[in-house]
Amino acid sequence: MKQQLAGMAEKLEAAAAVINMRKIRITLSVLWAFVGLIAWGQQSTTQPTPTYQKKVLEGIEIETLFSYYAQEGTHGAVGGGLGTEQLTDVTPTVVVNVPLNFNTVLTVETGLSAYSSASSSNINPFYSTLGGNNDDDKYDDDYDDKPSGTGRGWGSGTGAISAASTGVVNGVSTPIGTPWYASSGASRSDVLGYVSAAVAQSSEDRNQIVSANLYVSTEYDYTSLGVGLGLVKLFNEKNTELGIKGKAYFDKWMPIYPTELHEYGKYGNNFLNSGYFSGVPVWDINGIGTSGYKPSAFTEWSNANRNSYTMTLEFSQILSAKTQFSMSVDVVGQQGLLSTPYHRIYFADKPQYFIGDHTYINNYEQTSNYGVFRLADDVERLPNSRLKIPVGGRFHWYLNDLATLRTFYRYYFDNWGVDSQTASVELPLKLSSNWVFTPSFRWYEQSQADYFAPYGVHLSTERYYTSDYDLSGFTSKQIGFGLGYKDIFGQVDVLGFGLKTVDFRFQHYYRSDGLEAVIYGFGIKFVEK
Amino acid sequence: MRIKWGVILILVALLQSCTVLKEYEKVYVNDEEMLLVSRSLERFESNFQVYREAAAGGNGGKTGGGCGCN
């Protein structure tokens, strides 16, 4: 199977090169289809419509969504599989559905994802969380950014380190960092903004739906453009539904590298005497000053594009008056820069080098390391193509007027050696005609990717390597609940819109490598009266 | 392999039991809790799962695009 997948991946790569050349044409075609659908929809508003026909959507719907996500873990990929994974993410989102005519609905969605990440902050770990900094760009590492004075950044003078608050020294100014705590470099936070628009056109008999969509997102070091087309057919008195969808994302990195590797790339072998590291003492494993650190395995990525192509087949079927199921198969091909440019790698067959307070070297792998950071040998290297195939199925059963059973199962495999299974179950309980309480449980397992090894285990002779625990073997459990309120008559009025639903969800996520997360979600929907 | 054949057998058995419902008989399958899609708020959970797990897709969610690197 793996050989077949490898063969398919090679073909995919060749095909992707051709597709890449055609992507502008594809984008223009989808844009044309998108505009055409809107024009078609608007044109048909001028045509007489049978009075018996019901609109696909009766009025404008506005849904406001919000989520707060927080996680903690000890396998930060920026620290080469070691260090804090603390992260928070806030995502306000607005979704507006507009009926363009009896048959056509335009959906526009926009949102932000504002995150603060301790792990990402350690792209440059040599900034203080307590003191200020003079950072003036996202690289965190330009010479002119170098803070002066104290704080867990650059220190001066003599004396021992005081937890994470003052510089280390031994008579020499030196930056202080640790993989276990956040630094205050600019990469500690970022905002992803996105806009998407979709048009869905139903046929007069409602047995066919044609759709097109566009997606654009941007954050500091990454942009994404997505286009998609879909066709759904309903058969068998609408008891059977068959759909096919195609999506393509054209993404681009503006690669950011760990400080020490960025400086090596910028100044070459003399980088310890230039730029950010000029005059900074580097320690070996015994805490003795050295000038031997040279991450010669590191080269900057030449291709910063990442393209993803997805073909989806969907099938759903009513089984009985109270049961129905659906199946979905995706074939996802990705090519380009699939590695994350700032994930550090430490080789087992290379000497270790550190910056900071060398007295912490012996407990580098423990959270009591407040003041030393190991310099990277390279960034993660992953193949430039990947083929992913998930097959998912849902089965829903209306048990009685109080309870419904919602189940989901997915099997997934890819040509990086990952196999996974996902199973989830929800049991919505109708507390009244307005309130629904939904307890839920989700279980997940995956095998380790071929290219994964923990901190400091990879060898420099390997072609591909990553210490990102998202690609390790693990199981995870997610448990939570939702509480929904439905205003059947839209009695609450806001600017001509009636309240339709209010929803809240809470989920707790636990991964077997120790990562834990919680997520809160809140949504409120209004409909035009 | 046994699991795959088991799933296929279950699906065939389910399809054998299909009945064709008229619109007026769909009151239960048209219930909001019976919709064969994820809930609106689940998009946020799907997003972090895509980041924290290697698998994605198979449920109508996003399968590509965006960084996913934090």
Coordinates of C-alpha atoms in Angstrom, one line a residue:
Chain A
M1 CA 0.0 0.0 0.0
K2 CA 2.8 2.4 0.9
Q3 CA 4.6 1.7 -2.4
Q4 CA 1.4 2.3 -4.3
L5 CA 0.9 5.5 -2.3
A6 CA 4.5 6.6 -3.0
G7 CA 3.9 6.0 -6.7
M8 CA 0.7 8.0 -6.5
A9 CA 2.5 10.7 -4.7
E10 CA 5.1 10.9 -7.5
K11 CA 2.3 11.1 -10.1
L12 CA 0.6 13.7 -7.9
E13 CA 3.7 15.8 -7.8
A14 CA 4.1 15.7 -11.6
A15 CA 0.4 16.5 -12.0
A16 CA 0.7 19.3 -9.4
A17 CA 3.4 20.9 -11.5
V18 CA 1.1 21.0 -14.5
I19 CA -1.8 22.1 -12.3
N20 CA 0.4 24.8 -10.8
M21 CA 0.9 26.3 -14.2
R22 CA -2.8 26.2 -14.8
K23 CA -3.8 27.6 -11.4
I24 CA -4.4 31.1 -12.6
R25 CA -6.6 29.7 -15.3
I26 CA -8.5 27.6 -12.8
T27 CA -8.8 30.6 -10.5
L28 CA -10.2 32.7 -13.3
S29 CA -12.6 30.0 -14.3
V30 CA -13.9 29.6 -10.8
L31 CA -14.2 33.4 -10.5
W32 CA -16.1 33.4 -13.8
A33 CA -18.4 30.6 -12.5
F34 CA -18.9 32.5 -9.2
V35 CA -19.8 35.8 -10.9
G36 CA -21.9 33.9 -13.4
L37 CA -23.9 32.2 -10.7
I38 CA -24.6 35.5 -9.0
A39 CA -25.6 37.1 -12.3
W40 CA -27.8 34.1 -13.2
G41 CA -29.5 34.3 -9.8
Q42 CA -30.1 38.1 -10.1
Q43 CA -31.4 37.7 -13.7
S44 CA -33.9 35.1 -12.6
T45 CA -35.3 37.5 -10.0
T46 CA -36.9 39.4 -12.9
Q47 CA -38.6 36.3 -14.3
P48 CA -42.0 35.3 -13.0
T49 CA -41.8 32.7 -10.3
P50 CA -44.6 30.3 -9.6
T51 CA -46.4 31.4 -6.4
Y52 CA -46.4 27.9 -4.9
Q53 CA -42.6 27.7 -4.9
K54 CA -40.9 28.1 -1.5
K55 CA -37.7 30.1 -1.3
V56 CA -34.6 28.1 -0.5
L57 CA -34.0 30.8 2.2
E58 CA -36.8 33.0 3.3
G59 CA -34.8 35.9 4.6
I60 CA -31.3 37.2 5.5
E61 CA -29.7 35.3 8.3
I62 CA -26.9 36.7 10.4
E63 CA -24.9 34.5 12.7
T64 CA -22.2 35.7 15.0
L65 CA -19.8 33.1 16.4
F66 CA -17.0 33.4 18.9
S67 CA -14.6 30.9 20.4
Y68 CA -11.8 30.9 23.0
Y69 CA -9.2 28.1 22.8
A70 CA -6.4 27.5 25.3
Q71 CA -3.8 24.7 25.3
E72 CA -0.8 23.6 27.3
G73 CA 1.8 21.0 26.6
T74 CA 5.5 20.1 27.0
H75 CA 6.5 19.1 23.4
G76 CA 6.8 22.5 21.6
A77 CA 7.8 21.9 18.0
V78 CA 9.6 25.2 17.9
G79 CA 11.9 23.8 20.6
G80 CA 12.5 20.6 18.6
G81 CA 9.9 18.6 20.5
L82 CA 10.6 20.0 23.9
G83 CA 9.3 23.1 25.7
T84 CA 6.1 24.9 26.3
E85 CA 3.1 24.6 24.0
Q86 CA 1.0 27.2 25.7
L87 CA -1.3 28.9 23.3
T88 CA -4.5 30.9 23.3
D89 CA -6.7 31.7 20.4
V90 CA -9.7 34.0 20.1
T91 CA -11.9 33.8 16.9
P92 CA -14.7 36.2 16.4
T93 CA -16.7 35.2 13.2
V94 CA -19.7 36.6 11.3
V95 CA -21.7 34.5 8.8
V96 CA -24.3 36.2 6.6
N97 CA -26.7 34.2 4.4
V98 CA -28.5 36.3 1.8
P99 CA -31.2 34.9 -0.5
L100 CA -30.5 36.4 -3.9
N101 CA -33.8 35.0 -5.3
F102 CA -36.0 32.0 -4.8
N103 CA -33.3 29.5 -5.7
T104 CA -30.0 31.2 -4.9
V105 CA -28.2 31.8 -1.6
L106 CA -25.1 33.9 -1.1
T107 CA -23.1 33.1 2.0
V108 CA -20.4 35.5 3.2
E109 CA -18.2 34.7 6.1
T110 CA -15.5 36.8 7.7
G111 CA -13.5 36.3 10.9
L112 CA -10.3 36.6 12.8
S113 CA -8.1 34.2 14.6
A114 CA -6.0 36.1 17.1
Y115 CA -3.5 33.8 18.8
S116 CA -0.8 34.2 21.4
S117 CA 1.7 31.3 21.4
A118 CA 4.5 30.7 23.8
S119 CA 6.0 28.1 21.5
S120 CA 6.1 30.5 18.5
S121 CA 7.5 33.2 20.7
N122 CA 10.6 31.1 21.0
I123 CA 11.5 31.4 17.3
N124 CA 13.6 34.0 19.0
P125 CA 13.8 32.8 22.7
F126 CA 16.1 35.6 23.7
Y127 CA 13.5 38.2 24.7
S128 CA 12.2 39.0 28.1
T129 CA 8.6 38.3 29.1
L130 CA 9.2 40.9 31.9
G131 CA 11.2 43.6 30.4
G132 CA 10.6 45.6 27.2
N133 CA 12.1 45.0 23.8
N134 CA 13.0 47.1 20.8
D135 CA 11.6 44.6 18.4
D136 CA 10.9 46.2 15.1
D137 CA 10.0 43.3 12.9
K138 CA 8.7 39.8 12.9
Y139 CA 12.1 38.2 12.7
D140 CA 12.8 39.3 16.2
D141 CA 16.5 39.0 15.5
D142 CA 17.8 42.0 13.7
Y143 CA 20.9 43.5 15.3
D144 CA 19.1 46.7 15.9
D145 CA 16.3 44.9 17.7
K146 CA 18.7 43.9 20.4
P147 CA 17.3 45.2 23.7
S148 CA 19.7 46.7 26.2
G149 CA 19.5 46.6 29.9
T150 CA 18.0 43.8 32.0
G151 CA 15.1 41.5 31.8
R152 CA 15.1 38.0 30.4
G153 CA 16.7 39.2 27.2
W154 CA 20.1 40.7 27.0
G155 CA 21.8 41.1 30.3
S156 CA 24.8 43.1 31.4
G157 CA 27.1 43.4 34.3
T158 CA 28.0 40.5 36.6
G159 CA 26.1 38.2 38.9
A160 CA 24.0 35.2 38.8
I161 CA 20.6 34.9 37.1
S162 CA 17.6 35.6 39.2
A163 CA 14.9 33.2 37.9
A164 CA 13.8 34.6 34.6
S165 CA 14.2 38.2 35.4
T166 CA 17.8 39.2 34.9
G167 CA 20.6 38.5 32.4
V168 CA 23.2 36.0 32.9
V169 CA 26.6 36.8 32.7
N170 CA 30.0 35.6 33.8
G171 CA 31.3 39.0 33.1
V172 CA 29.8 39.2 29.6
S173 CA 26.5 40.4 28.2
T174 CA 24.5 37.5 26.9
P175 CA 20.9 36.9 25.9
I176 CA 18.9 34.5 28.1
G177 CA 16.3 32.1 26.8
T178 CA 14.6 28.9 27.7
P179 CA 12.2 26.6 25.8
W180 CA 10.0 26.3 28.8
Y181 CA 8.7 29.9 29.0
A182 CA 7.5 32.4 26.5
S183 CA 9.7 35.1 25.2
S184 CA 8.3 38.5 24.3
G185 CA 9.4 38.5 20.7
A186 CA 7.0 39.7 18.1
S187 CA 6.2 36.2 17.0
R188 CA 4.5 35.5 20.3
S189 CA 1.2 36.6 18.7
D190 CA -0.4 37.0 15.3
V191 CA -3.8 37.5 13.7
L192 CA -5.2 35.5 10.9
G193 CA -7.9 37.3 9.0
Y194 CA -10.1 35.6 6.4
V195 CA -13.1 36.2 4.1
S196 CA -15.0 33.6 2.2
A197 CA -18.0 33.8 -0.1
A198 CA -20.1 31.0 -1.5
V199 CA -23.0 30.9 -3.9
A200 CA -25.4 27.9 -4.0
Q201 CA -28.0 27.7 -6.8
S202 CA -30.8 25.2 -6.4
S203 CA -32.8 23.9 -9.4
E204 CA -36.5 24.6 -9.6
D205 CA -37.4 21.1 -8.5
R206 CA -34.8 21.3 -5.7
N207 CA -33.1 18.1 -7.0
Q208 CA -29.8 19.8 -7.9
I209 CA -27.6 22.3 -6.2
V210 CA -24.6 23.9 -7.9
S211 CA -22.2 25.9 -5.8
A212 CA -19.0 27.9 -6.0
N213 CA -16.8 29.4 -3.3
L214 CA -13.8 31.6 -2.8
Y215 CA -11.6 31.9 0.3
V216 CA -8.8 34.3 1.2
S217 CA -6.8 34.4 4.4
T218 CA -3.7 36.2 5.5
E219 CA -1.4 36.3 8.5
Y220 CA 2.0 37.7 9.0
D221 CA 4.0 34.8 7.4
Y222 CA 1.3 33.0 5.4
T223 CA -1.4 33.8 2.8
S224 CA -4.0 31.4 1.4
L225 CA -6.3 31.6 -1.6
G226 CA -8.9 28.9 -2.0
V227 CA -11.5 28.2 -4.8
G228 CA -14.1 25.5 -5.0
L229 CA -16.9 24.1 -7.1
G230 CA -19.6 21.6 -6.0
L231 CA -22.5 19.7 -7.5
V232 CA -25.2 17.9 -5.5
K233 CA -27.9 15.7 -6.9
L234 CA -31.0 14.4 -5.1
F235 CA -32.7 11.2 -6.2
N236 CA -35.4 8.8 -5.1
E237 CA -37.9 11.5 -3.8
K238 CA -35.0 13.2 -2.1
N239 CA -34.2 10.1 0.0
T240 CA -30.8 9.8 -1.7
E241 CA -28.2 12.5 -2.2
L242 CA -25.0 12.3 -4.2
G243 CA -22.4 15.1 -4.2
I244 CA -19.0 15.9 -5.7
K245 CA -16.9 18.8 -4.8
G246 CA -13.5 20.1 -5.8
K247 CA -11.4 22.6 -3.9
A248 CA -7.9 24.1 -4.4
Y249 CA -5.9 26.2 -2.1
F250 CA -2.9 28.1 -3.2
D251 CA -0.9 29.1 -0.2
K252 CA 2.3 31.0 0.3
W253 CA 4.8 31.1 3.1
M254 CA 7.0 34.1 4.0
P255 CA 9.4 31.8 5.9
I256 CA 10.6 32.8 9.3
Y257 CA 13.5 30.8 10.7
P258 CA 14.8 30.4 14.3
T259 CA 17.0 33.2 15.2
E260 CA 20.3 31.3 15.2
L261 CA 19.6 29.8 11.8
H262 CA 18.4 33.0 10.3
E263 CA 21.6 34.7 11.4
Y264 CA 23.7 31.7 10.0
G265 CA 21.8 32.1 6.7
K266 CA 22.4 35.8 6.7
Y267 CA 26.1 36.0 7.7
G268 CA 27.5 32.5 6.9
N269 CA 30.3 30.9 8.9
N270 CA 31.3 34.1 10.5
F271 CA 27.8 34.7 12.0
L272 CA 29.0 34.3 15.6
N273 CA 31.0 37.5 15.1
S274 CA 28.3 39.4 13.2
G275 CA 24.8 40.6 13.7
Y276 CA 22.8 39.4 16.6
F277 CA 25.3 37.0 18.0
S278 CA 28.3 39.4 17.9
G279 CA 30.1 39.0 21.2
V280 CA 27.6 36.5 22.6
P281 CA 29.2 33.5 24.4
V282 CA 28.2 30.1 23.1
W283 CA 28.6 27.1 25.5
D284 CA 29.2 23.5 24.8
I285 CA 27.6 20.7 26.8
N286 CA 30.1 21.1 29.6
G287 CA 29.4 24.8 29.9
I288 CA 32.7 25.8 28.3
G289 CA 32.8 28.7 25.9
T290 CA 33.3 27.6 22.3
S291 CA 33.1 28.9 18.7
G292 CA 32.4 25.5 17.2
Y293 CA 28.7 26.0 16.5
K294 CA 28.0 25.9 12.8
P295 CA 24.6 24.6 11.7
S296 CA 25.9 23.5 8.3
A297 CA 22.8 21.3 7.6
F298 CA 20.7 24.4 7.4
T299 CA 19.7 26.0 4.1
E300 CA 16.7 28.3 3.6
W301 CA 13.8 27.0 1.7
S302 CA 13.8 27.9 -2.0
N303 CA 10.1 27.1 -2.6
A304 CA 7.7 28.9 -0.3
N305 CA 4.4 27.7 -2.0
R306 CA 2.1 25.1 -0.6
N307 CA -0.8 24.0 -2.8
S308 CA -3.6 21.7 -1.7
Y309 CA -6.1 20.0 -4.0
T310 CA -9.2 18.2 -2.7
M311 CA -11.8 16.0 -4.4
T312 CA -14.7 15.0 -2.3
L313 CA -17.5 12.5 -3.0
E314 CA -20.5 12.5 -0.6
F315 CA -23.4 10.2 -0.4
S316 CA -26.3 10.2 2.0
Q317 CA -29.4 8.0 2.3
I318 CA -32.5 8.0 4.4
L319 CA -32.7 4.5 5.9
S320 CA -36.1 4.7 7.7
A321 CA -38.4 7.2 9.1
K322 CA -36.0 7.7 12.0
T323 CA -32.5 6.8 10.7
Q324 CA -30.2 8.2 8.0
F325 CA -26.5 8.0 7.2
S326 CA -23.9 9.7 5.0
M327 CA -20.5 8.9 3.7
S328 CA -17.7 11.2 2.6
V329 CA -14.5 10.3 0.8
D330 CA -11.8 13.0 0.3
V331 CA -8.7 12.6 -1.9
V332 CA -6.3 15.4 -0.8
G333 CA -3.1 16.1 -2.6
Q334 CA -0.6 18.6 -1.3
Q335 CA 2.7 19.8 -2.7
G336 CA 5.2 22.5 -2.0
L337 CA 6.6 23.6 1.4
L338 CA 4.9 21.2 3.8
S339 CA 7.4 21.7 6.6
T340 CA 7.1 24.6 9.1
P341 CA 10.2 26.7 8.6
Y342 CA 10.7 27.6 12.3
H343 CA 10.4 24.1 13.8
R344 CA 13.8 23.3 15.2
I345 CA 15.7 20.0 14.9
Y346 CA 18.4 18.7 17.2
F347 CA 20.6 15.8 15.9
A348 CA 21.8 13.0 18.2
D349 CA 25.1 12.8 16.3
K350 CA 26.1 16.4 16.5
P351 CA 27.6 18.3 19.5
Q352 CA 25.3 20.4 21.6
Y353 CA 25.6 24.2 21.9
F354 CA 23.8 26.6 24.1
I355 CA 23.3 30.3 24.8
G356 CA 22.4 31.7 28.1
D357 CA 23.2 30.7 31.7
H358 CA 25.3 27.5 31.3
T359 CA 24.4 26.4 34.9
Y360 CA 21.1 25.3 33.6
I361 CA 22.5 23.0 30.9
N362 CA 22.2 19.9 33.1
N363 CA 18.5 20.4 33.5
Y364 CA 17.8 21.6 30.0
E365 CA 15.0 19.2 29.5
Q366 CA 13.2 20.1 32.7
T367 CA 10.9 23.0 33.5
S368 CA 13.4 24.2 36.1
N369 CA 15.5 25.4 33.2
Y370 CA 15.0 29.1 33.5
G371 CA 17.9 30.4 31.5
V372 CA 19.5 28.4 28.7
F373 CA 18.5 27.6 25.2
R374 CA 20.0 25.0 22.9
L375 CA 21.0 26.2 19.4
A376 CA 19.3 24.3 16.5
D377 CA 21.1 22.0 14.0
D378 CA 18.4 22.5 11.4
V379 CA 14.7 23.1 10.8
E380 CA 12.3 20.2 10.2
R381 CA 12.5 18.7 6.7
L382 CA 9.4 16.9 5.3
P383 CA 8.7 15.7 1.8
N384 CA 7.3 18.2 -0.6
S385 CA 4.2 16.1 -1.5
R386 CA 1.6 14.3 0.5
L387 CA -1.5 12.3 -0.4
K388 CA -4.2 12.1 2.3
I389 CA -7.3 9.9 2.1
P390 CA -10.0 10.2 4.8
V391 CA -13.2 8.2 4.6
G392 CA -15.9 9.3 7.0
G393 CA -19.4 8.2 7.8
R394 CA -22.3 9.6 9.9
F395 CA -25.2 7.7 11.3
H396 CA -28.1 9.6 13.0
W397 CA -31.0 8.0 14.8
Y398 CA -34.1 9.8 16.1
L399 CA -34.6 7.7 19.2
N400 CA -37.7 9.5 20.5
D401 CA -39.1 13.0 21.0
L402 CA -36.5 13.6 23.7
A403 CA -33.3 12.1 22.4
T404 CA -31.4 11.8 19.1
L405 CA -28.2 9.7 18.6
R406 CA -25.5 11.3 16.3
T407 CA -22.5 9.2 15.5
F408 CA -19.4 9.7 13.3
Y409 CA -16.6 7.5 12.3
R410 CA -13.6 8.2 10.1
Y411 CA -10.7 6.2 8.8
Y412 CA -7.7 8.1 7.5
F413 CA -4.4 7.2 5.9
D414 CA -1.7 9.0 4.0
N415 CA 1.7 8.4 2.3
W416 CA 3.6 9.7 5.3
G417 CA 2.8 6.6 7.2
V418 CA 0.0 8.0 9.3
D419 CA -3.1 5.8 9.9
S420 CA -5.9 7.1 12.1
Q421 CA -9.3 6.4 13.4
T422 CA -11.9 8.9 14.8
A423 CA -15.1 8.0 16.5
S424 CA -17.5 10.5 18.1
V425 CA -21.0 10.3 19.6
E426 CA -23.5 13.0 20.6
L427 CA -26.8 12.6 22.3
P428 CA -28.9 15.8 22.0
L429 CA -31.6 15.8 24.7
K430 CA -34.6 18.1 24.2
L431 CA -35.2 19.6 27.6
S432 CA -38.2 21.6 26.3
S433 CA -39.4 23.0 23.0
N434 CA -36.7 25.7 23.3
W435 CA -33.7 24.1 25.0
V436 CA -31.4 21.3 23.9
F437 CA -28.6 19.9 26.0
T438 CA -26.0 17.9 24.0
P439 CA -23.3 15.8 25.8
S440 CA -20.6 14.5 23.5
F441 CA -17.5 12.3 23.4
R442 CA -14.8 12.0 20.7
W443 CA -12.0 9.4 20.5
Y444 CA -9.1 9.6 18.2
E445 CA -5.9 7.6 17.5
Q446 CA -3.1 8.0 15.0
S447 CA 0.1 6.1 14.2
Q448 CA 3.4 8.0 14.1
A449 CA 4.5 9.5 10.8
D450 CA 7.5 7.9 9.1
Y451 CA 9.6 11.1 9.7
F452 CA 8.9 11.7 13.4
A453 CA 11.3 11.3 16.2
P454 CA 11.4 12.9 19.7
Y455 CA 13.7 15.7 20.8
G456 CA 17.4 15.0 20.0
V457 CA 16.9 11.5 18.4
H458 CA 17.1 12.3 14.7
L459 CA 20.4 11.7 12.9
S460 CA 22.0 14.2 10.5
T461 CA 22.2 11.5 7.9
E462 CA 18.4 11.2 7.6
R463 CA 16.7 12.9 4.6
Y464 CA 13.5 13.9 6.3
Y465 CA 12.9 14.7 10.0
T466 CA 10.5 16.4 12.3
S467 CA 10.0 16.5 16.1
D468 CA 6.5 17.9 15.8
Y469 CA 4.3 15.9 18.2
D470 CA 1.3 16.5 16.0
L471 CA 2.9 13.9 13.8
S472 CA 3.7 11.5 16.6
G473 CA 1.7 8.4 17.5
F474 CA -1.0 9.2 20.2
T475 CA -4.6 8.8 21.2
S476 CA -6.8 11.7 22.3
K477 CA -10.1 12.0 24.0
Q478 CA -12.5 15.0 23.8
I479 CA -15.5 15.3 26.1
G480 CA -17.9 18.2 26.4
F481 CA -21.4 19.5 26.0
G482 CA -23.5 22.0 24.2
L483 CA -26.5 24.0 25.3
G484 CA -28.8 25.4 22.6
Y485 CA -31.8 27.7 22.8
K486 CA -34.2 28.1 19.9
D487 CA -36.6 31.0 19.7
I488 CA -39.3 29.4 17.7
F489 CA -41.3 32.6 17.0
G490 CA -38.3 35.0 16.8
Q491 CA -39.8 37.1 19.6
V492 CA -36.6 39.0 20.4
D493 CA -36.3 41.8 17.9
V494 CA -33.1 43.5 17.1
L495 CA -33.1 46.1 14.2
G496 CA -35.7 44.2 12.3
F497 CA -34.1 40.8 12.8
G498 CA -35.6 38.2 15.1
L499 CA -33.6 35.9 17.3
K500 CA -33.4 32.4 16.0
T501 CA -30.9 30.4 18.0
V502 CA -28.3 30.9 20.8
D503 CA -25.7 28.1 21.3
F504 CA -22.9 27.5 23.7
R505 CA -20.4 24.6 23.6
F506 CA -17.6 23.6 25.9
Q507 CA -15.0 20.8 25.1
H508 CA -12.1 19.5 27.0
Y509 CA -9.3 17.8 24.9
Y510 CA -6.7 15.5 26.3
R511 CA -3.8 14.0 24.2
S512 CA -1.8 11.0 25.4
D513 CA 1.5 12.9 25.1
G514 CA 0.2 15.3 27.8
L515 CA -1.2 18.1 25.7
E516 CA -4.4 19.5 27.2
A517 CA -6.8 22.0 25.7
V518 CA -10.2 23.6 26.3
I519 CA -12.4 25.4 23.9
Y520 CA -15.5 27.5 24.5
G521 CA -17.8 28.4 21.7
F522 CA -20.7 30.8 21.6
G523 CA -23.0 31.6 18.7
I524 CA -26.1 33.6 18.1
K525 CA -28.3 33.7 15.0
F526 CA -30.8 36.3 13.8
V527 CA -33.2 36.1 10.9
E528 CA -34.8 38.8 8.9
K529 CA -38.4 39.3 9.8
Chain B
M1 CA -8.8 -5.6 6.8
R2 CA -11.5 -7.3 8.8
I3 CA -12.7 -3.8 10.0
K4 CA -12.9 -2.6 6.4
W5 CA -15.0 -5.7 5.3
G6 CA -17.1 -5.3 8.4
V7 CA -17.9 -1.7 7.5
I8 CA -18.7 -2.7 3.9
L9 CA -21.1 -5.4 5.2
I10 CA -22.8 -3.1 7.6
L11 CA -23.3 -0.5 4.8
V12 CA -24.7 -3.2 2.4
A13 CA -27.1 -4.3 5.2
L14 CA -28.2 -0.8 5.8
L15 CA -28.8 -0.1 2.2
Q16 CA -30.9 -3.2 1.9
S17 CA -33.1 -1.9 4.6
C18 CA -33.8 1.4 2.8
T19 CA -37.3 2.7 2.4
V20 CA -38.5 5.6 0.3
L21 CA -40.1 8.2 2.5
K22 CA -42.6 10.7 1.2
E23 CA -42.1 14.3 2.2
Y24 CA -44.8 14.2 4.8
E25 CA -43.1 11.1 6.4
K26 CA -39.8 13.0 6.9
V27 CA -40.8 14.8 10.1
Y28 CA -38.2 12.9 12.1
V29 CA -35.3 12.9 9.6
N30 CA -35.8 16.6 9.0
D31 CA -35.5 17.4 12.7
E32 CA -32.6 19.8 13.2
E33 CA -30.7 17.4 15.4
M34 CA -30.8 14.8 12.6
L35 CA -29.1 17.0 10.0
L36 CA -26.1 15.1 8.5
V37 CA -23.7 18.0 9.0
S38 CA -21.5 19.4 11.7
R39 CA -22.9 22.2 13.9
S40 CA -21.8 25.8 13.3
L41 CA -19.8 25.9 16.5
E42 CA -18.0 22.7 15.7
R43 CA -15.9 24.5 13.0
F44 CA -13.7 25.9 15.8
E45 CA -13.2 22.4 17.2
S46 CA -12.4 21.0 13.7
N47 CA -9.9 23.8 13.2
F48 CA -7.8 23.0 16.3
Q49 CA -8.2 19.2 15.6
V50 CA -6.7 19.8 12.2
Y51 CA -3.8 21.6 13.8
R52 CA -3.2 19.1 16.7
E53 CA -3.8 15.9 14.7
A54 CA -2.4 14.5 11.5
A55 CA -5.8 13.5 10.0
A56 CA -8.3 15.9 8.5
G57 CA -11.3 15.7 6.2
G58 CA -14.0 13.0 5.8
N59 CA -16.6 15.2 7.5
G60 CA -17.1 18.0 5.1
G61 CA -14.6 20.2 6.9
K62 CA -11.6 22.1 5.7
T63 CA -8.8 19.9 4.3
G64 CA -6.2 22.5 3.3
G65 CA -5.4 26.2 3.3
G66 CA -4.3 28.3 6.2
C67 CA -1.1 27.7 8.2
G68 CA -2.0 25.2 10.8
C69 CA 1.4 25.7 12.3
N70 CA 0.7 26.8 15.9

